[in-house]
Amino acid sequence: MDSLIWSSLSWYLVPLLLLLLLLVLLEQIFYLKKKGTLPGPSLVFPFLGNVVPLVRNSTRFWETQSDLAQTSPLGVSANYIIGKFVVFIRSTDLSHKVFANVRPDAFHLMIHPLGWKFFGDHNVIYKFGQDHKDLRRLLAPNFTPRALSVYVSIQQRIVAEHLARWLRLSNGTPICLRRLCRDMNLDASQNVFFGPYLSGESKERFNFDYKLFNVGLIKLPIQLPGFAFRKARLAAKRLVETLGGESS
C-alpha cells in the first residue's frame, strides 16, 4: 500500500521538481543575460533574489551596490530582487540622462517597487504630461524664493533647538543621531508647512504613523494583518487624513 502511494506521488512530484528546476535555470539565465559584464552577484537566490539582504540591512545593501558600480566604467551595477532586474546608477551624468527622459514611453519614477500602494497613483511622481504640469503649477508657489526664505528661518530655529537638546542628552559622550535627526526633520517639516495649525495631538499621531510608514517601506510586501507592510499602508492613509483634517 505504501509503495503504491509513493509511486502515485512520485508520478506527480518528479515532473513538478523538473519544472521547478527548469524555472530556476531560466531565471538564472535571464538574470545573467541582462547583467552581462556589469558588476553584481554571479548567481541569485531563486525567485527571491537578494531581497533578504536588502530587508535585513538596506543601508549596507545599497552601499555594496554603490561600491560595485564604482568599479564599472559606466558607473552602474546590477542585482535581482523578487523577479525584478535592478540597475544601480552611481554616475551623475547618467542619472541626469535618466531623469531627463521620464515619460510614458521611457523611464518611470517608482520611488519604491510598490510605491503606488503607499503614495497613491494620483501622486505627482506618477503623473505625466499636462496632468503633471498642472499639479506642479499648483505646488510652485510653495517653492518661490520668498517662500523658501520663510522656510529657512523656521528651519534654522528648529535645528538650533534640536542641537541644543542633543548637547544636553550627550553630556559630553557620543550618542546615536539617526533617530534624533529623523525627529528633527519631522519637527522642521511640520512647522514649515503647518506652523501653529498642527496640534500637539496631531503631531504625535503623525510621528507615530510616519515611523510605521518608513519601517514598512523596507519590509517584505506581505499584505496581512500584523505585518509591517500592511501597517505602513494603513499608516499612509491616516497620514493623509491627519494632514487633510488640519488643513481643512
PDB file of C-alpha atoms in Angstrom:
ATOM      1  CA  MET A   1       0.000   0.000   0.000  1.00  0.00           C
ATOM      2  CA  ASP A   2       2.788   2.394   0.978  1.00  0.00           C
ATOM      3  CA  SER A   3       4.694   1.642  -2.206  1.00  0.00           C
ATOM      4  CA  LEU A   4       1.551   2.320  -4.239  1.00  0.00           C
ATOM      5  CA  ILE A   5       1.065   5.711  -2.564  1.00  0.00           C
ATOM      6  CA  TRP A   6       4.720   6.613  -3.060  1.00  0.00           C
ATOM      7  CA  SER A   7       4.509   5.559  -6.698  1.00  0.00           C
ATOM      8  CA  SER A   8       1.451   7.762  -7.205  1.00  0.00           C
ATOM      9  CA  LEU A   9       3.126  10.725  -5.513  1.00  0.00           C
ATOM     10  CA  SER A  10       6.344  10.317  -7.479  1.00  0.00           C
ATOM     11  CA  TRP A  11       4.303  10.363 -10.672  1.00  0.00           C
ATOM     12  CA  TYR A  12       3.390  13.981  -9.857  1.00  0.00           C
ATOM     13  CA  LEU A  13       6.424  15.059  -7.831  1.00  0.00           C
ATOM     14  CA  VAL A  14       9.073  14.275 -10.434  1.00  0.00           C
ATOM     15  CA  PRO A  15       7.510  16.452 -13.182  1.00  0.00           C
ATOM     16  CA  LEU A  16       6.907  19.240 -10.658  1.00  0.00           C
ATOM     17  CA  LEU A  17      10.511  19.130  -9.480  1.00  0.00           C
ATOM     18  CA  LEU A  18      11.756  19.127 -13.064  1.00  0.00           C
ATOM     19  CA  LEU A  19       9.521  22.102 -13.852  1.00  0.00           C
ATOM     20  CA  LEU A  20      10.796  23.916 -10.770  1.00  0.00           C
ATOM     21  CA  LEU A  21      14.415  23.270 -11.752  1.00  0.00           C
ATOM     22  CA  LEU A  22      13.685  24.499 -15.267  1.00  0.00           C
ATOM     23  CA  LEU A  23      12.169  27.721 -13.916  1.00  0.00           C
ATOM     24  CA  VAL A  24      15.175  28.272 -11.646  1.00  0.00           C
ATOM     25  CA  LEU A  25      17.555  27.678 -14.561  1.00  0.00           C
ATOM     26  CA  LEU A  26      15.633  30.054 -16.841  1.00  0.00           C
ATOM     27  CA  GLU A  27      15.606  32.691 -14.119  1.00  0.00           C
ATOM     28  CA  GLN A  28      19.383  32.478 -13.718  1.00  0.00           C
ATOM     29  CA  ILE A  29      19.865  32.668 -17.499  1.00  0.00           C
ATOM     30  CA  PHE A  30      17.534  35.671 -17.689  1.00  0.00           C
ATOM     31  CA  TYR A  31      19.495  37.436 -14.950  1.00  0.00           C
ATOM     32  CA  LEU A  32      22.943  36.641 -16.345  1.00  0.00           C
ATOM     33  CA  LYS A  33      21.917  37.651 -19.875  1.00  0.00           C
ATOM     34  CA  LYS A  34      20.689  41.048 -18.672  1.00  0.00           C
ATOM     35  CA  LYS A  35      23.616  41.509 -16.306  1.00  0.00           C
ATOM     36  CA  GLY A  36      26.224  40.914 -18.987  1.00  0.00           C
ATOM     37  CA  THR A  37      29.551  42.382 -17.861  1.00  0.00           C
ATOM     38  CA  LEU A  38      28.049  44.655 -15.217  1.00  0.00           C
ATOM     39  CA  PRO A  39      29.380  44.121 -11.680  1.00  0.00           C
ATOM     40  CA  GLY A  40      26.927  42.287  -9.452  1.00  0.00           C
ATOM     41  CA  PRO A  41      26.147  38.847  -7.977  1.00  0.00           C
ATOM     42  CA  SER A  42      27.144  35.952 -10.243  1.00  0.00           C
ATOM     43  CA  LEU A  43      24.125  33.914  -9.104  1.00  0.00           C
ATOM     44  CA  VAL A  44      20.928  34.926  -7.328  1.00  0.00           C
ATOM     45  CA  PHE A  45      18.646  33.104  -4.922  1.00  0.00           C
ATOM     46  CA  PRO A  46      15.714  31.545  -6.832  1.00  0.00           C
ATOM     47  CA  PHE A  47      12.605  33.742  -7.115  1.00  0.00           C
ATOM     48  CA  LEU A  48      13.504  35.985  -4.157  1.00  0.00           C
ATOM     49  CA  GLY A  49      16.808  37.239  -5.494  1.00  0.00           C
ATOM     50  CA  ASN A  50      18.672  39.361  -2.946  1.00  0.00           C
ATOM     51  CA  VAL A  51      15.623  40.702  -1.146  1.00  0.00           C
ATOM     52  CA  VAL A  52      16.704  39.189   2.200  1.00  0.00           C
ATOM     53  CA  PRO A  53      19.972  41.209   2.451  1.00  0.00           C
ATOM     54  CA  LEU A  54      18.010  44.268   1.311  1.00  0.00           C
ATOM     55  CA  VAL A  55      15.433  43.876   4.092  1.00  0.00           C
ATOM     56  CA  ARG A  56      17.908  42.876   6.807  1.00  0.00           C
ATOM     57  CA  ASN A  57      20.289  45.794   6.221  1.00  0.00           C
ATOM     58  CA  SER A  58      19.187  48.116   3.441  1.00  0.00           C
ATOM     59  CA  THR A  59      21.982  50.627   4.094  1.00  0.00           C
ATOM     60  CA  ARG A  60      24.709  48.014   3.671  1.00  0.00           C
ATOM     61  CA  PHE A  61      22.942  46.563   0.601  1.00  0.00           C
ATOM     62  CA  TRP A  62      22.936  49.873  -1.269  1.00  0.00           C
ATOM     63  CA  GLU A  63      26.452  50.739  -0.120  1.00  0.00           C
ATOM     64  CA  THR A  64      27.616  47.440  -1.643  1.00  0.00           C
ATOM     65  CA  GLN A  65      25.788  48.258  -4.889  1.00  0.00           C
ATOM     66  CA  SER A  66      27.431  51.680  -4.917  1.00  0.00           C
ATOM     67  CA  ASP A  67      30.887  50.180  -4.361  1.00  0.00           C
ATOM     68  CA  LEU A  68      30.300  47.700  -7.199  1.00  0.00           C
ATOM     69  CA  ALA A  69      29.130  50.493  -9.509  1.00  0.00           C
ATOM     70  CA  GLN A  70      32.332  52.386  -8.784  1.00  0.00           C
ATOM     71  CA  THR A  71      34.320  49.519 -10.320  1.00  0.00           C
ATOM     72  CA  SER A  72      32.408  49.833 -13.610  1.00  0.00           C
ATOM     73  CA  PRO A  73      33.448  52.346 -16.299  1.00  0.00           C
ATOM     74  CA  LEU A  74      29.730  53.016 -16.815  1.00  0.00           C
ATOM     75  CA  GLY A  75      29.176  53.748 -13.131  1.00  0.00           C
ATOM     76  CA  VAL A  76      26.425  51.127 -12.765  1.00  0.00           C
ATOM     77  CA  SER A  77      25.917  47.759 -11.053  1.00  0.00           C
ATOM     78  CA  ALA A  78      23.269  45.027 -11.279  1.00  0.00           C
ATOM     79  CA  ASN A  79      21.167  42.949  -8.914  1.00  0.00           C
ATOM     80  CA  TYR A  80      17.944  40.938  -8.811  1.00  0.00           C
ATOM     81  CA  ILE A  81      15.057  41.430  -6.366  1.00  0.00           C
ATOM     82  CA  ILE A  82      11.833  39.361  -6.398  1.00  0.00           C
ATOM     83  CA  GLY A  83      11.710  38.840 -10.140  1.00  0.00           C
ATOM     84  CA  LYS A  84      12.955  42.339 -10.987  1.00  0.00           C
ATOM     85  CA  PHE A  85      16.299  43.057 -12.625  1.00  0.00           C
ATOM     86  CA  VAL A  86      17.745  46.085 -10.828  1.00  0.00           C
ATOM     87  CA  VAL A  87      20.385  48.512 -12.100  1.00  0.00           C
ATOM     88  CA  PHE A  88      22.072  50.820  -9.580  1.00  0.00           C
ATOM     89  CA  ILE A  89      23.400  54.050 -11.136  1.00  0.00           C
ATOM     90  CA  ARG A  90      26.250  55.857  -9.421  1.00  0.00           C
ATOM     91  CA  SER A  91      27.212  58.074 -12.373  1.00  0.00           C
ATOM     92  CA  THR A  92      25.855  61.624 -12.023  1.00  0.00           C
ATOM     93  CA  ASP A  93      25.782  62.233 -15.790  1.00  0.00           C
ATOM     94  CA  LEU A  94      23.882  59.010 -16.440  1.00  0.00           C
ATOM     95  CA  SER A  95      21.419  59.832 -13.649  1.00  0.00           C
ATOM     96  CA  HIS A  96      20.722  63.210 -15.280  1.00  0.00           C
ATOM     97  CA  LYS A  97      20.030  61.486 -18.603  1.00  0.00           C
ATOM     98  CA  VAL A  98      17.586  59.092 -16.938  1.00  0.00           C
ATOM     99  CA  PHE A  99      15.666  61.864 -15.152  1.00  0.00           C
ATOM    100  CA  ALA A 100      15.600  63.919 -18.354  1.00  0.00           C
ATOM    101  CA  ASN A 101      13.747  61.047 -20.047  1.00  0.00           C
ATOM    102  CA  VAL A 102      11.000  60.384 -17.507  1.00  0.00           C
ATOM    103  CA  ARG A 103       7.953  59.922 -19.731  1.00  0.00           C
ATOM    104  CA  PRO A 104       5.318  57.253 -20.507  1.00  0.00           C
ATOM    105  CA  ASP A 105       7.381  55.627 -23.283  1.00  0.00           C
ATOM    106  CA  ALA A 106      10.735  55.705 -21.447  1.00  0.00           C
ATOM    107  CA  PHE A 107      11.570  55.876 -17.729  1.00  0.00           C
ATOM    108  CA  HIS A 108       9.032  55.970 -14.895  1.00  0.00           C
ATOM    109  CA  LEU A 109       9.719  57.254 -11.393  1.00  0.00           C
ATOM    110  CA  MET A 110       8.948  54.487  -8.899  1.00  0.00           C
ATOM    111  CA  ILE A 111      10.487  55.660  -5.586  1.00  0.00           C
ATOM    112  CA  HIS A 112       9.619  52.190  -4.252  1.00  0.00           C
ATOM    113  CA  PRO A 113       8.758  48.908  -6.070  1.00  0.00           C
ATOM    114  CA  LEU A 114       5.234  49.173  -4.632  1.00  0.00           C
ATOM    115  CA  GLY A 115       5.257  52.936  -4.235  1.00  0.00           C
ATOM    116  CA  TRP A 116       1.847  53.479  -5.803  1.00  0.00           C
ATOM    117  CA  LYS A 117       0.327  51.404  -2.984  1.00  0.00           C
ATOM    118  CA  PHE A 118       1.849  53.823  -0.461  1.00  0.00           C
ATOM    119  CA  PHE A 119       1.718  57.181  -2.230  1.00  0.00           C
ATOM    120  CA  GLY A 120      -1.304  56.613  -4.495  1.00  0.00           C
ATOM    121  CA  ASP A 121      -1.308  56.731  -8.291  1.00  0.00           C
ATOM    122  CA  HIS A 122      -2.539  60.347  -8.118  1.00  0.00           C
ATOM    123  CA  ASN A 123       0.815  61.459  -6.672  1.00  0.00           C
ATOM    124  CA  VAL A 124       2.860  63.952  -8.705  1.00  0.00           C
ATOM    125  CA  ILE A 125       5.699  61.441  -9.154  1.00  0.00           C
ATOM    126  CA  TYR A 126       3.403  59.110 -11.122  1.00  0.00           C
ATOM    127  CA  LYS A 127       1.797  61.717 -13.381  1.00  0.00           C
ATOM    128  CA  PHE A 128       2.839  62.679 -16.917  1.00  0.00           C
ATOM    129  CA  GLY A 129       2.071  65.339 -19.487  1.00  0.00           C
ATOM    130  CA  GLN A 130      -0.482  68.057 -18.760  1.00  0.00           C
ATOM    131  CA  ASP A 131      -1.661  66.431 -15.513  1.00  0.00           C
ATOM    132  CA  HIS A 132       1.893  66.583 -14.196  1.00  0.00           C
ATOM    133  CA  LYS A 133       2.324  70.211 -15.319  1.00  0.00           C
ATOM    134  CA  ASP A 134      -0.970  71.289 -13.738  1.00  0.00           C
ATOM    135  CA  LEU A 135      -0.082  69.727 -10.392  1.00  0.00           C
ATOM    136  CA  ARG A 136       3.429  71.218 -10.463  1.00  0.00           C
ATOM    137  CA  ARG A 137       1.892  74.624 -11.197  1.00  0.00           C
ATOM    138  CA  LEU A 138      -0.250  74.319  -8.074  1.00  0.00           C
ATOM    139  CA  LEU A 139       2.779  73.388  -5.957  1.00  0.00           C
ATOM    140  CA  ALA A 140       5.139  76.001  -7.431  1.00  0.00           C
ATOM    141  CA  PRO A 141       4.068  78.932  -5.156  1.00  0.00           C
ATOM    142  CA  ASN A 142       5.274  76.916  -2.162  1.00  0.00           C
ATOM    143  CA  PHE A 143       8.839  76.940  -3.504  1.00  0.00           C
ATOM    144  CA  THR A 144       9.412  80.502  -4.675  1.00  0.00           C
ATOM    145  CA  PRO A 145      12.489  82.378  -3.335  1.00  0.00           C
ATOM    146  CA  ARG A 146      10.231  84.325  -0.970  1.00  0.00           C
ATOM    147  CA  ALA A 147       8.592  81.168   0.390  1.00  0.00           C
ATOM    148  CA  LEU A 148      11.948  79.416   0.746  1.00  0.00           C
ATOM    149  CA  SER A 149      13.342  82.364   2.720  1.00  0.00           C
ATOM    150  CA  VAL A 150      10.492  81.924   5.222  1.00  0.00           C
ATOM    151  CA  TYR A 151      11.199  78.190   5.476  1.00  0.00           C
ATOM    152  CA  VAL A 152      14.903  78.769   6.117  1.00  0.00           C
ATOM    153  CA  SER A 153      14.307  80.983   9.145  1.00  0.00           C
ATOM    154  CA  ILE A 154      11.902  78.420  10.652  1.00  0.00           C
ATOM    155  CA  GLN A 155      14.261  75.538   9.915  1.00  0.00           C
ATOM    156  CA  GLN A 156      17.195  77.395  11.448  1.00  0.00           C
ATOM    157  CA  ARG A 157      15.263  77.896  14.678  1.00  0.00           C
ATOM    158  CA  ILE A 158      14.153  74.240  14.821  1.00  0.00           C
ATOM    159  CA  VAL A 159      17.644  72.909  14.061  1.00  0.00           C
ATOM    160  CA  ALA A 160      19.214  75.135  16.736  1.00  0.00           C
ATOM    161  CA  GLU A 161      16.684  73.897  19.322  1.00  0.00           C
ATOM    162  CA  HIS A 162      17.394  70.258  18.496  1.00  0.00           C
ATOM    163  CA  LEU A 163      21.176  70.734  18.502  1.00  0.00           C
ATOM    164  CA  ALA A 164      20.961  72.264  21.975  1.00  0.00           C
ATOM    165  CA  ARG A 165      18.822  69.321  23.108  1.00  0.00           C
ATOM    166  CA  TRP A 166      21.334  66.829  21.689  1.00  0.00           C
ATOM    167  CA  LEU A 167      24.160  68.504  23.574  1.00  0.00           C
ATOM    168  CA  ARG A 168      22.222  68.141  26.818  1.00  0.00           C
ATOM    169  CA  LEU A 169      21.431  64.485  26.052  1.00  0.00           C
ATOM    170  CA  SER A 170      25.013  63.600  25.164  1.00  0.00           C
ATOM    171  CA  ASN A 171      26.510  65.016  28.357  1.00  0.00           C
ATOM    172  CA  GLY A 172      29.885  65.045  26.626  1.00  0.00           C
ATOM    173  CA  THR A 173      29.673  61.453  25.337  1.00  0.00           C
ATOM    174  CA  PRO A 174      28.903  60.137  21.806  1.00  0.00           C
ATOM    175  CA  ILE A 175      25.214  59.428  21.052  1.00  0.00           C
ATOM    176  CA  CYS A 176      23.367  57.857  18.127  1.00  0.00           C
ATOM    177  CA  LEU A 177      21.949  60.597  15.890  1.00  0.00           C
ATOM    178  CA  ARG A 178      19.876  58.625  13.390  1.00  0.00           C
ATOM    179  CA  ARG A 179      16.526  58.779  15.218  1.00  0.00           C
ATOM    180  CA  LEU A 180      17.279  62.218  16.602  1.00  0.00           C
ATOM    181  CA  CYS A 181      17.837  63.523  13.062  1.00  0.00           C
ATOM    182  CA  ARG A 182      14.588  61.929  11.924  1.00  0.00           C
ATOM    183  CA  ASP A 183      12.699  63.619  14.768  1.00  0.00           C
ATOM    184  CA  MET A 184      14.351  66.934  13.899  1.00  0.00           C
ATOM    185  CA  ASN A 185      13.355  66.617  10.233  1.00  0.00           C
ATOM    186  CA  LEU A 186       9.780  65.783  11.221  1.00  0.00           C
ATOM    187  CA  ASP A 187       9.621  68.764  13.554  1.00  0.00           C
ATOM    188  CA  ALA A 188      11.049  71.084  10.890  1.00  0.00           C
ATOM    189  CA  SER A 189       8.687  69.846   8.158  1.00  0.00           C
ATOM    190  CA  GLN A 190       5.607  70.128  10.366  1.00  0.00           C
ATOM    191  CA  ASN A 191       6.474  73.657  11.471  1.00  0.00           C
ATOM    192  CA  VAL A 192       7.400  74.804   7.962  1.00  0.00           C
ATOM    193  CA  PHE A 193       4.250  73.600   6.229  1.00  0.00           C
ATOM    194  CA  PHE A 194       1.668  73.802   9.042  1.00  0.00           C
ATOM    195  CA  GLY A 195       3.141  76.146  11.626  1.00  0.00           C
ATOM    196  CA  PRO A 196       0.893  76.514  14.682  1.00  0.00           C
ATOM    197  CA  TYR A 197      -2.075  74.889  12.919  1.00  0.00           C
ATOM    198  CA  LEU A 198      -0.948  71.333  13.674  1.00  0.00           C
ATOM    199  CA  SER A 199      -1.990  70.490  17.231  1.00  0.00           C
ATOM    200  CA  GLY A 200       0.234  68.599  19.649  1.00  0.00           C
ATOM    201  CA  GLU A 201      -2.007  65.541  19.432  1.00  0.00           C
ATOM    202  CA  SER A 202      -1.906  65.631  15.630  1.00  0.00           C
ATOM    203  CA  LYS A 203       1.896  65.893  15.689  1.00  0.00           C
ATOM    204  CA  GLU A 204       2.191  62.834  17.928  1.00  0.00           C
ATOM    205  CA  ARG A 205      -0.213  60.885  15.715  1.00  0.00           C
ATOM    206  CA  PHE A 206       1.684  61.988  12.605  1.00  0.00           C
ATOM    207  CA  ASN A 207       5.068  60.991  14.081  1.00  0.00           C
ATOM    208  CA  PHE A 208       3.766  57.560  15.102  1.00  0.00           C
ATOM    209  CA  ASP A 209       2.273  56.824  11.673  1.00  0.00           C
ATOM    210  CA  TYR A 210       5.322  58.214   9.881  1.00  0.00           C
ATOM    211  CA  LYS A 211       7.573  55.767  11.734  1.00  0.00           C
ATOM    212  CA  LEU A 212       5.277  52.853  10.801  1.00  0.00           C
ATOM    213  CA  PHE A 213       5.302  54.073   7.209  1.00  0.00           C
ATOM    214  CA  ASN A 214       9.111  54.162   6.999  1.00  0.00           C
ATOM    215  CA  VAL A 215       9.508  50.722   8.565  1.00  0.00           C
ATOM    216  CA  GLY A 216       7.037  49.244   6.076  1.00  0.00           C
ATOM    217  CA  LEU A 217       8.996  50.605   3.115  1.00  0.00           C
ATOM    218  CA  ILE A 218      11.898  48.255   3.826  1.00  0.00           C
ATOM    219  CA  LYS A 219       9.908  45.158   4.785  1.00  0.00           C
ATOM    220  CA  LEU A 220       8.581  42.287   2.696  1.00  0.00           C
ATOM    221  CA  PRO A 221       5.306  43.223   0.938  1.00  0.00           C
ATOM    222  CA  ILE A 222       3.059  40.886   2.938  1.00  0.00           C
ATOM    223  CA  GLN A 223      -0.484  42.281   2.931  1.00  0.00           C
ATOM    224  CA  LEU A 224      -1.706  40.522   6.081  1.00  0.00           C
ATOM    225  CA  PRO A 225      -2.758  41.901   9.485  1.00  0.00           C
ATOM    226  CA  GLY A 226       0.161  42.369  11.856  1.00  0.00           C
ATOM    227  CA  PHE A 227       2.840  42.654   9.156  1.00  0.00           C
ATOM    228  CA  ALA A 228       4.835  45.873   8.755  1.00  0.00           C
ATOM    229  CA  PHE A 229       3.822  46.336   5.104  1.00  0.00           C
ATOM    230  CA  ARG A 230       0.109  46.401   5.910  1.00  0.00           C
ATOM    231  CA  LYS A 231       0.714  48.650   8.923  1.00  0.00           C
ATOM    232  CA  ALA A 232       2.577  51.056   6.640  1.00  0.00           C
ATOM    233  CA  ARG A 233      -0.255  51.187   4.094  1.00  0.00           C
ATOM    234  CA  LEU A 234      -2.799  51.905   6.821  1.00  0.00           C
ATOM    235  CA  ALA A 235      -0.448  54.496   8.330  1.00  0.00           C
ATOM    236  CA  ALA A 236      -0.154  56.235   4.938  1.00  0.00           C
ATOM    237  CA  LYS A 237      -3.938  56.640   4.806  1.00  0.00           C
ATOM    238  CA  ARG A 238      -4.008  58.019   8.342  1.00  0.00           C
ATOM    239  CA  LEU A 239      -1.211  60.485   7.496  1.00  0.00           C
ATOM    240  CA  VAL A 240      -3.298  61.892   4.654  1.00  0.00           C
ATOM    241  CA  GLU A 241      -6.344  62.098   6.934  1.00  0.00           C
ATOM    242  CA  THR A 242      -4.337  63.839   9.673  1.00  0.00           C
ATOM    243  CA  LEU A 243      -2.928  66.491   7.343  1.00  0.00           C
ATOM    244  CA  GLY A 244      -6.202  66.857   5.454  1.00  0.00           C
ATOM    245  CA  GLY A 245      -8.130  67.344   8.681  1.00  0.00           C
ATOM    246  CA  GLU A 246      -5.737  70.008   9.927  1.00  0.00           C
ATOM    247  CA  SER A 247      -5.704  71.902   6.631  1.00  0.00           C
ATOM    248  CA  SER A 248      -9.495  71.921   6.184  1.00  0.00           C
TER     249      SER A 248
END
